[in-house]
CSV table of C-alpha atoms and ligand atoms in Angstrom, one decimal:
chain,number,residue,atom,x,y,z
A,10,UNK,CA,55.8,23.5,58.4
A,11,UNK,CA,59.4,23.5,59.8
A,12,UNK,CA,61.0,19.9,59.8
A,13,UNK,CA,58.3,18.2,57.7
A,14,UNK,CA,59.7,17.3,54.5
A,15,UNK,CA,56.4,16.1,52.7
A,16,UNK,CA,55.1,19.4,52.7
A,17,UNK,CA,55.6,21.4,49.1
A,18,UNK,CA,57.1,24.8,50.1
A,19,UNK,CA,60.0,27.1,48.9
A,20,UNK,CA,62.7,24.5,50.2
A,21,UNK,CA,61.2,22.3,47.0
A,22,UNK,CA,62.6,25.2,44.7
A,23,UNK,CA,66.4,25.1,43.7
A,24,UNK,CA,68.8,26.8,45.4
A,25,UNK,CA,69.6,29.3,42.4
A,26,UNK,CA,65.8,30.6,42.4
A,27,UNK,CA,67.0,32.4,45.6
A,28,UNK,CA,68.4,35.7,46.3
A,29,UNK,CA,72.3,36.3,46.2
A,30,UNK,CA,73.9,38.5,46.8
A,31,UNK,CA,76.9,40.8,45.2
A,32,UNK,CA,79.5,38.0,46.2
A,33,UNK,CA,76.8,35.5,45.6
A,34,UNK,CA,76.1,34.0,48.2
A,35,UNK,CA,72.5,33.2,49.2
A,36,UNK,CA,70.5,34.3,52.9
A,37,UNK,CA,70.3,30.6,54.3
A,38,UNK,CA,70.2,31.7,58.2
A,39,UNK,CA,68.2,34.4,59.9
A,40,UNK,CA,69.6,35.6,63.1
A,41,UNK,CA,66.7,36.9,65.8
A,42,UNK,CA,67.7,38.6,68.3
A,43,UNK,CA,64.3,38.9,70.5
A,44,UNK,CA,65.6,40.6,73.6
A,45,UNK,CA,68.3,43.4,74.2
A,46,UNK,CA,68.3,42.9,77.7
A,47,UNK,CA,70.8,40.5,79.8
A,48,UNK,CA,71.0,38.5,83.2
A,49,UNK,CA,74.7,38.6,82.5
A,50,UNK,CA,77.4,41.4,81.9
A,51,UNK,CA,80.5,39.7,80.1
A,52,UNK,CA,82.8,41.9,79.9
A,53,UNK,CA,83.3,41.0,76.1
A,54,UNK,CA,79.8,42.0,75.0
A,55,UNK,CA,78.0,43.9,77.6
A,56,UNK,CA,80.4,45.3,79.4
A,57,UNK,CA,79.4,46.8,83.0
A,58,UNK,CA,80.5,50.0,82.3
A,59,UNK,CA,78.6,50.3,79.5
A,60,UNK,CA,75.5,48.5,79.8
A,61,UNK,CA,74.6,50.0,83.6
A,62,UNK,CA,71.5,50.3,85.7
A,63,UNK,CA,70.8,53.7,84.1
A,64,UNK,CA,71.9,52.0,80.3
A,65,UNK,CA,68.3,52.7,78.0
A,66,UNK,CA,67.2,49.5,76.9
A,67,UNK,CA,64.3,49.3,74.4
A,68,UNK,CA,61.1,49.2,75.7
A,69,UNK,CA,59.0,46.6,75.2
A,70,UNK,CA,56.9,48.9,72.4
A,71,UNK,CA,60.2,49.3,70.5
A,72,UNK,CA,60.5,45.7,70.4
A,73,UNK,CA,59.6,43.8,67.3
A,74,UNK,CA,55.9,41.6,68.6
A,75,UNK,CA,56.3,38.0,68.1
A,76,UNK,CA,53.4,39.0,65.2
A,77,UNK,CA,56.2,41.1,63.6
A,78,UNK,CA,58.9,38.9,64.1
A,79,UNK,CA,57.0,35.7,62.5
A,80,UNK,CA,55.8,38.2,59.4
A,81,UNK,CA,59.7,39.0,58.9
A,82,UNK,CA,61.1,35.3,59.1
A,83,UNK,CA,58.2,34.1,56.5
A,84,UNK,CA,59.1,36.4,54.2
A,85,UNK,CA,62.7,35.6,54.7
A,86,UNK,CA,62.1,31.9,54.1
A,87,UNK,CA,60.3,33.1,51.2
A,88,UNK,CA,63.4,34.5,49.9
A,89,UNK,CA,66.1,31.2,50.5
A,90,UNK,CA,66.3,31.1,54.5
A,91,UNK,CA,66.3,27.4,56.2
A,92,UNK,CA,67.7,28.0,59.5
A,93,UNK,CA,66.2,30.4,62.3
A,94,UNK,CA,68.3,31.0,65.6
A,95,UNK,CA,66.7,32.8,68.3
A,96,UNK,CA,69.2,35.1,70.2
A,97,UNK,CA,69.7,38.6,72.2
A,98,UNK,CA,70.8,39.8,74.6
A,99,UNK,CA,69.3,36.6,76.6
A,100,UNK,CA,66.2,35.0,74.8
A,101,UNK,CA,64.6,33.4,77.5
A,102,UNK,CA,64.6,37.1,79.4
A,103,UNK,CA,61.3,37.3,76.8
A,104,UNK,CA,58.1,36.2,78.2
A,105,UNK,CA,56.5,34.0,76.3
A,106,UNK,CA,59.4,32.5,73.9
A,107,UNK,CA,58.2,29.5,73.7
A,108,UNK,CA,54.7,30.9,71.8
A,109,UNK,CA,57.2,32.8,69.4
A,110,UNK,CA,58.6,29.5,68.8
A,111,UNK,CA,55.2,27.9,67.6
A,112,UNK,CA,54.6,30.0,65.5
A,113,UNK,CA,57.9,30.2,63.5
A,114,UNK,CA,57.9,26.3,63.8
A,115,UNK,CA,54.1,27.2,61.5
A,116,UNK,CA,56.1,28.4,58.7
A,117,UNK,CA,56.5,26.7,55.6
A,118,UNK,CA,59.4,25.8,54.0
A,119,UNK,CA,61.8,26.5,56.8
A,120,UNK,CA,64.0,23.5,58.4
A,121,UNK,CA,65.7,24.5,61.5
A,122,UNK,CA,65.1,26.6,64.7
A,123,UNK,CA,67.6,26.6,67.4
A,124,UNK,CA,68.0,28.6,70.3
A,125,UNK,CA,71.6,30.0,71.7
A,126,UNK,CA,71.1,31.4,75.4
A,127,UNK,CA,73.5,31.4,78.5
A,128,UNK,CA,71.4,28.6,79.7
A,129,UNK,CA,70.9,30.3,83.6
A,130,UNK,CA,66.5,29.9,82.4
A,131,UNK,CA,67.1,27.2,80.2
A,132,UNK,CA,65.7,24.2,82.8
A,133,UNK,CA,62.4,25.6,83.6
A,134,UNK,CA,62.0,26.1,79.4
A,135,UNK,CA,63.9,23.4,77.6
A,136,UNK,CA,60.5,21.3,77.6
A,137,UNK,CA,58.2,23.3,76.6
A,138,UNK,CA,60.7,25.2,73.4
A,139,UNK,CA,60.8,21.5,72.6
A,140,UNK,CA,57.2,20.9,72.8
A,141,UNK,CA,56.6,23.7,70.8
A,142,UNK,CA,59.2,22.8,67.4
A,143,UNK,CA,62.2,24.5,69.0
A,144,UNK,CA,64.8,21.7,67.4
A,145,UNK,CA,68.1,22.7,68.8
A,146,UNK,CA,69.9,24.5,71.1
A,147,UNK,CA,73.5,26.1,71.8
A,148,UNK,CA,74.0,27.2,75.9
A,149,UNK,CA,77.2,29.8,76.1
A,150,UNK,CA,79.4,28.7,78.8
A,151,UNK,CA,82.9,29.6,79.1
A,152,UNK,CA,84.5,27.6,82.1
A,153,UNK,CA,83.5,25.4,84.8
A,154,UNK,CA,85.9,27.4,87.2
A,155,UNK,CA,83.6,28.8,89.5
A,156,UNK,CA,85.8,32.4,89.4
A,157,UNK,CA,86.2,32.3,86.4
A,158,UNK,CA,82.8,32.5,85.6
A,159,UNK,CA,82.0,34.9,87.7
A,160,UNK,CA,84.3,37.0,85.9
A,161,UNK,CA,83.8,36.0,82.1
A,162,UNK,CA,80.1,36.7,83.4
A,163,UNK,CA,80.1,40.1,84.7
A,164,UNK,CA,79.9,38.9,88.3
A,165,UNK,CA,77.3,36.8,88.4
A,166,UNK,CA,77.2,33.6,89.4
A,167,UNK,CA,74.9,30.3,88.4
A,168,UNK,CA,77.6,27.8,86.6
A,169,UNK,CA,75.2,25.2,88.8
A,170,UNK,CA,71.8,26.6,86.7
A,171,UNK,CA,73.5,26.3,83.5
A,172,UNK,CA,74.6,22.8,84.0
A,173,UNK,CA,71.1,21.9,84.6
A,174,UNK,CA,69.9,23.4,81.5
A,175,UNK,CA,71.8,21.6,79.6
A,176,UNK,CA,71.1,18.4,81.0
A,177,UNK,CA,67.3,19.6,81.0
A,178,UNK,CA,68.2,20.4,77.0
A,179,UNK,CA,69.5,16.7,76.6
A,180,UNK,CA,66.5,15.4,78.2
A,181,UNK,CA,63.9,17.2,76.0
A,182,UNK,CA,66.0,15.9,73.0
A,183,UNK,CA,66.9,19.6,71.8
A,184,UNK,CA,69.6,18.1,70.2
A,185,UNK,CA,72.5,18.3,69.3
A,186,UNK,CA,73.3,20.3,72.4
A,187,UNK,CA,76.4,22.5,71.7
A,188,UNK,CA,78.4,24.7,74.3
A,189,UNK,CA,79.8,27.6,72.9
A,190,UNK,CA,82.3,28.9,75.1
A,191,UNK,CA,84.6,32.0,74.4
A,192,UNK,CA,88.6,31.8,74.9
A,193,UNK,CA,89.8,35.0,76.2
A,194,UNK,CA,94.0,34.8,77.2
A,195,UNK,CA,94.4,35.3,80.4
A,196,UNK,CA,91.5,34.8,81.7
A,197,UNK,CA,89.7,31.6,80.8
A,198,UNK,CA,91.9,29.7,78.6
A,199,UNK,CA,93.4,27.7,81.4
A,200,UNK,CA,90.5,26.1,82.3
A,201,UNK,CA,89.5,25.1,78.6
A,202,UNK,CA,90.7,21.0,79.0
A,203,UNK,CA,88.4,21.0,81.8
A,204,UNK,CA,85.2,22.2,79.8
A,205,UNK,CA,86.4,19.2,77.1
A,206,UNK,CA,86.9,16.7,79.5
A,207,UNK,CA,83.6,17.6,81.1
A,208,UNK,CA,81.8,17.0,77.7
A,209,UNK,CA,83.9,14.1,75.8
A,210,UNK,CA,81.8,11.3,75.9
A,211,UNK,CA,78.5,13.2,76.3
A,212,UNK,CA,76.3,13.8,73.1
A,213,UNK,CA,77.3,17.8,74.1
A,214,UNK,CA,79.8,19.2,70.8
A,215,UNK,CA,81.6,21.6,72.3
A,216,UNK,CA,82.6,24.5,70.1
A,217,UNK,CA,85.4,27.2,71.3
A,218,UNK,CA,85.2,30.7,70.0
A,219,UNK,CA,88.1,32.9,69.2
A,220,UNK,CA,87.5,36.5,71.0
A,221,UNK,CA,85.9,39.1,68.7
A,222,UNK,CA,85.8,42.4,68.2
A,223,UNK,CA,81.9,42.4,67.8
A,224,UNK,CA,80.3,46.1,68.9
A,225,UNK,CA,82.3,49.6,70.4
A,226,UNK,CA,82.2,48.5,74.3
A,227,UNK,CA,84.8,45.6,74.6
A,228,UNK,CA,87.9,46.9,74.3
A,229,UNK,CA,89.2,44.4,72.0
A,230,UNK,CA,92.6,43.7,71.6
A,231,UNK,CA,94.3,41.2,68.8
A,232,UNK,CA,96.6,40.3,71.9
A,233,UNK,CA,93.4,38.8,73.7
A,234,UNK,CA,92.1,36.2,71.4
A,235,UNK,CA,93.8,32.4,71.5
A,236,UNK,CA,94.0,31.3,68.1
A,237,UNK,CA,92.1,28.5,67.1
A,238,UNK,CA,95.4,26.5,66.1
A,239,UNK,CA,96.9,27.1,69.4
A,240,UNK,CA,94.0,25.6,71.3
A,241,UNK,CA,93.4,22.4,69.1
A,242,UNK,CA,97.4,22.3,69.4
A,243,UNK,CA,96.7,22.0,73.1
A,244,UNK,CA,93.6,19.8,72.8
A,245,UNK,CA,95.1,17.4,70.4
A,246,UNK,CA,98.3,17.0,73.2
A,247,UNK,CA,95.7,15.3,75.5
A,248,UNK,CA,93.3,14.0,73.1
A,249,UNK,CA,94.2,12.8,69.7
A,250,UNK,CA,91.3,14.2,66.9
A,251,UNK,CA,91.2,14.0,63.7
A,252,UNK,CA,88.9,16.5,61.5
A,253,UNK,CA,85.6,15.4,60.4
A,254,UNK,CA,83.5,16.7,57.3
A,255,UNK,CA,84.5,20.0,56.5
A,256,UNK,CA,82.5,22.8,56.9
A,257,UNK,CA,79.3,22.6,55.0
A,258,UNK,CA,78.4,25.7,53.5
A,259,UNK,CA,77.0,28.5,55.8
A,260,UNK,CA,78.6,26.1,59.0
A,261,UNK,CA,80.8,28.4,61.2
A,262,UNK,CA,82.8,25.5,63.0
A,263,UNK,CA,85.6,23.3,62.0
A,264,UNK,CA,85.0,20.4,63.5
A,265,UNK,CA,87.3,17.2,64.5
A,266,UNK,CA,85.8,14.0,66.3
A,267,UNK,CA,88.2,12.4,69.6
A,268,UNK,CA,90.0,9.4,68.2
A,269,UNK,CA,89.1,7.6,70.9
A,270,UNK,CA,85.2,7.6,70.3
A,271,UNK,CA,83.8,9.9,72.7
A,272,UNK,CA,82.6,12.6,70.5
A,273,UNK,CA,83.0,15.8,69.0
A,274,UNK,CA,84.6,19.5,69.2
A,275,UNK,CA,84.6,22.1,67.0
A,276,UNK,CA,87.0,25.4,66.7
A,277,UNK,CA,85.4,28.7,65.7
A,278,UNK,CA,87.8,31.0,64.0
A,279,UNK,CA,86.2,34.3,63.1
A,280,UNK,CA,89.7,36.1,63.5
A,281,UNK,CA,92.3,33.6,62.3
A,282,UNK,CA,90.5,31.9,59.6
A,283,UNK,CA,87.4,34.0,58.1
A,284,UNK,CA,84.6,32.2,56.5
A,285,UNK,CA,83.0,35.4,55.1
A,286,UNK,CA,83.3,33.3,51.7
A,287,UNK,CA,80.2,31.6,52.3
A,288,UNK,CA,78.4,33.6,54.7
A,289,UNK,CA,74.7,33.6,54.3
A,290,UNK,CA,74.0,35.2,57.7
A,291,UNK,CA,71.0,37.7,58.1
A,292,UNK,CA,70.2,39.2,61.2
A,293,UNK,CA,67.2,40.5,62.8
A,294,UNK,CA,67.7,43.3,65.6
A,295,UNK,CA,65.5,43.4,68.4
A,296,UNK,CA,64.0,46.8,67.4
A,297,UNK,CA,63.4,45.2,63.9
A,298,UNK,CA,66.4,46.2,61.6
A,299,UNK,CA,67.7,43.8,59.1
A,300,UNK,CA,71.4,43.4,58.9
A,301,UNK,CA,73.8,41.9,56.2
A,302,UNK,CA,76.9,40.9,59.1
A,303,UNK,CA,77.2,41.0,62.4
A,304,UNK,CA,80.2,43.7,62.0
A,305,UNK,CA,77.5,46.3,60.8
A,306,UNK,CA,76.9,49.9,61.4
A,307,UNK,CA,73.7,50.3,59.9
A,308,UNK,CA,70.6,47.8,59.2
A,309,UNK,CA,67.4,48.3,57.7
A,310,UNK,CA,64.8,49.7,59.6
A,311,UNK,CA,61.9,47.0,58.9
A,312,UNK,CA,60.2,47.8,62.2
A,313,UNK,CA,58.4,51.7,60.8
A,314,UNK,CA,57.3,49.8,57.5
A,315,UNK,CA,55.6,46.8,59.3
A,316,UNK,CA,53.8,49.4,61.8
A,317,UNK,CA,52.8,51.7,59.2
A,318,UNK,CA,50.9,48.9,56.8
A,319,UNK,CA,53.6,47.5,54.3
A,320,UNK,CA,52.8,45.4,52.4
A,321,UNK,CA,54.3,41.8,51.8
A,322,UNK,CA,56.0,42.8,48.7
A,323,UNK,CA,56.7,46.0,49.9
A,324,UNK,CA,58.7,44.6,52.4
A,325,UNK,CA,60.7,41.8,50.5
A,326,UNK,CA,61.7,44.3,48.1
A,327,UNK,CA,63.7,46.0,51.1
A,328,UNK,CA,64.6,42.8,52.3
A,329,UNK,CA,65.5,41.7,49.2
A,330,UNK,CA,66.9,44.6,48.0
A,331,UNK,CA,69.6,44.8,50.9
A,332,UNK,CA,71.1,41.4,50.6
A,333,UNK,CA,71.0,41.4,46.6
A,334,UNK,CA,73.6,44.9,47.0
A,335,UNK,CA,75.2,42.8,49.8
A,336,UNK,CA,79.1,42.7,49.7
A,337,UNK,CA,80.1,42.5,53.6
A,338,UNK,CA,83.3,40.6,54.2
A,339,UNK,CA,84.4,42.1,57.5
A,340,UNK,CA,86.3,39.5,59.3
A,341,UNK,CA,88.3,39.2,56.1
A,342,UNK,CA,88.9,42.4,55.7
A,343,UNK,CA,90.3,43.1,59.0
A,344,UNK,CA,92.6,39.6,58.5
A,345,UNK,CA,93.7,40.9,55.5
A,346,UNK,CA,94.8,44.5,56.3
A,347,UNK,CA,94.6,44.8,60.3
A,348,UNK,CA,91.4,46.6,61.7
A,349,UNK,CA,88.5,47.9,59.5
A,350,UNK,CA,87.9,51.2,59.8
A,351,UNK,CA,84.2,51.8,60.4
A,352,UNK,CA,82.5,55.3,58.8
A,353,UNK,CA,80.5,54.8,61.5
A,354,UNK,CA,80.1,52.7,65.4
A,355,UNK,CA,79.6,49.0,64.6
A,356,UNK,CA,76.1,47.9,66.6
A,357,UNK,CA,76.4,46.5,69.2
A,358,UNK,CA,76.0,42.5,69.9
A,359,UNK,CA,72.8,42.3,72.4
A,360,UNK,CA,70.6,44.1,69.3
A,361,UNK,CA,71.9,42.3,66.5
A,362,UNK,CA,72.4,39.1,68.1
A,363,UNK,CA,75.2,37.0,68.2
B,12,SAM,N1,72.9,35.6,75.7
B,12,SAM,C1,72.9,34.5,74.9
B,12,SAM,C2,74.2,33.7,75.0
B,12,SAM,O1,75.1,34.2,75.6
B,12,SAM,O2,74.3,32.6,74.5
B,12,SAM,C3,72.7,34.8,73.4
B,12,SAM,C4,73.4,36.1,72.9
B,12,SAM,S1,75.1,36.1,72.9
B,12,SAM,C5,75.5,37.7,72.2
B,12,SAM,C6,75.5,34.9,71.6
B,12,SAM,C7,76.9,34.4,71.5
B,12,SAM,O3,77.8,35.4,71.2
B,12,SAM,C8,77.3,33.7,72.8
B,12,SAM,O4,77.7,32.4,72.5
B,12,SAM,C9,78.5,34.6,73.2
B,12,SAM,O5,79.5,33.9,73.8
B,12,SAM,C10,79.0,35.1,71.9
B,12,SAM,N2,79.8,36.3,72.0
B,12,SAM,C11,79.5,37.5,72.6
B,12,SAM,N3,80.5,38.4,72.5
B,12,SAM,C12,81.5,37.8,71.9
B,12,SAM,C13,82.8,38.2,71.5
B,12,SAM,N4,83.3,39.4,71.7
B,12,SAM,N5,83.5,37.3,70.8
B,12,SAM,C14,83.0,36.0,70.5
B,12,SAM,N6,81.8,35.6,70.8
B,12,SAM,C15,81.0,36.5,71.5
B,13,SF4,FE1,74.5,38.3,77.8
B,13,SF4,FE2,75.1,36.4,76.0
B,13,SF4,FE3,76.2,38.9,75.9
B,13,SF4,FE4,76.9,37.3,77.9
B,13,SF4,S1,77.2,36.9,75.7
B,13,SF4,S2,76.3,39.5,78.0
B,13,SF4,S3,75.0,36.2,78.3
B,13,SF4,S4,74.1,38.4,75.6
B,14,SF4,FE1,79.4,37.0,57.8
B,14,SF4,FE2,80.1,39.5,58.4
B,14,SF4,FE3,81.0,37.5,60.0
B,14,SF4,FE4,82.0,37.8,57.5
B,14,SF4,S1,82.2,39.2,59.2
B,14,SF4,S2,81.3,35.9,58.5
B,14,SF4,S3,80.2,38.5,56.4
B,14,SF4,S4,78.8,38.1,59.6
């Protein structure tokens, strides 16, 4: 089972009886994205324009079941993964998460499940996930200006329903709590002392993201992200920190704890600083395709041989198959040589997860 160590299961085997792949790097995270849909519209992933009243979401019958979804993260443990993240689109938008989570939490050999949402449902759930093995969870919130919100949010409001999500989080013990919160110039990056300051001294890590170009519909610019060394530059003016363990492998966030005591904050810097080196990220869209990075144009279509009768092995050898040929490195890329040129549209994030 997830979390109990006495159990004998695949974590028992060592790490080199595992798939790698062509950079070798083994598939320690699975990545679930178990809803396409949204209650919000940031502008830097689902864009308004894009993602309208009349935008085609799945429907529910082009969804992976909770069924399928389990079957697909067994045999994923199976093959090396520890760590399960359940994501969208918004995760709690899907009735009934909390039974998907007992069942992955059933799976042997696994360690982890966490749970990354924009927090508005998180208070009426954050029990209950916990209840049912959810261990962990990460709420997206970008400011605590009320505007500001609103605007990183697509116009909608609820800072107030977040807040108490995260408190509701502490107080199941769905911990560590982080806040992931986006840094976009010019529009919330003058509010990003305050979202510290909120959480120094609370057992909340806060992490800040550097802007990404992730799917076709953002309208990324370079000039739009605030480099991670400028905002711990800024941090470290009001706060002296000093860096804590690096990253261990597969960990996104560099992370540096407050001098004076009252916690931890960690920089994510997908643009500036890569760490495709020791990626072992796998992702699972929410119409069932298996992808090898988030910067991806095309996954695996997983969902046709699980309704059509595939058998286990049949399906490990494509899952297996696709992260053994596996060479993505697109963040690095595009810091070593400007944009990447795609063949094809990158997918976007709400399928793939983020
Ligand atoms: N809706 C949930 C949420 O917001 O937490 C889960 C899905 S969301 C796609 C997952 C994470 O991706 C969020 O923390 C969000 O801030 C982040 N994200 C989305 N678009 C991004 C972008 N262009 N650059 C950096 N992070 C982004
Ligand atoms: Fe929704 Fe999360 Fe994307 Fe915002 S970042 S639009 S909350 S999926
Ligand atoms: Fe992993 Fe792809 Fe991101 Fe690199 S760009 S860290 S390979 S998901």
């Amino acid at each position: 089972m997830l979390g109990n160590p006495e159990k004998p299961g695949p974590a028992s085997l060592p790490d080199r009886a595992f798939t790698r792949d062509r950079l070798g790097r083994p598939m320690r995270d699975l990545r679930i994205s178990v809803m396409d849909r949204c209650n919000f519209r940031c502008p830097y992933c689902m864009p308004r324009e894009t993602f309208h009243e009349r935008y085609r979401f799945l429907k529910a019958s082009q969804r992976l079941s909770f069924e399928e979804i389990t079957r697909v993260a067994r045999l994923c443990v199976g093959l090396g993964v520890r760590k399960l993240r359940l994501t969208g689109g918004e995760p709690l938008l899907r009735s009934g998460l909390a039974e998907l989570v007992a069942e992955l939490s059933m799976i042997e050999g696994g360690e982890d499940i966490a749970l990354t949402t924009n927090g508005i449902l998180l208070a009426q759930h954050a029990a209950e996930l916990k209840g049912n093995g959810l261990h962990r969870v990460t709420v997206s919130l970008d400011t605590l200006d009320e505007a500001v919100f609103e605007r990183m949010s697509g116009g909608y409001g609820g800072l107030h329903q977040v807040l108490e999500g995260i408190t509701a989080a502490l107080e199941a013990g769905l911990s560590p709590v982080k806040v992931n919160a986006v840094v976009k110039r010019g529009v919330n990056d003058h509010t990003v002392l305050s979202l510290v300051e909120r959480f120094r001294g609370t057992p909340v890590i806060v992490r800040l993201i550097e802007y990404m170009d992730v799917g076709t519909r953002n309208s990324w610019k370079p000039e739009d992200v605030v480099p991670s060394a400028e905002l711990l530059r800024r941090v470290r003016e009001r706060w002296p920190l000093t860096p804590t363990a690096g990253r261990t492998q597969g960990e996104v966030a560099e992370r540096y704890v407050f001098d004076d005591g009252a916690g931890e904050i960690g920089f994510i810097s997908s643009v500036t600083a890569p760490f495709c080196g020791d990626c072992s990220r796998a992702r699972l869209s929410s119409d069932g395709a298996f992808y090898t990075c988030l910067f991806a144009s095309q996954g695996t279509d997983l969902r046709s041989p699980l309704r059509a009768g595939a058998s286990d092995n049949d399906l490990l050898a494509l899952l297996r198959g696709d992260w053994s040929r596996r060479v993505d490195r697109y963040s690095e890329l595009r810091d070593a040589g400007g944009v990447v040129e795609h063949p094809l549209p990158k997918v976007e994030m709400n399928y793939i997860g983020g």
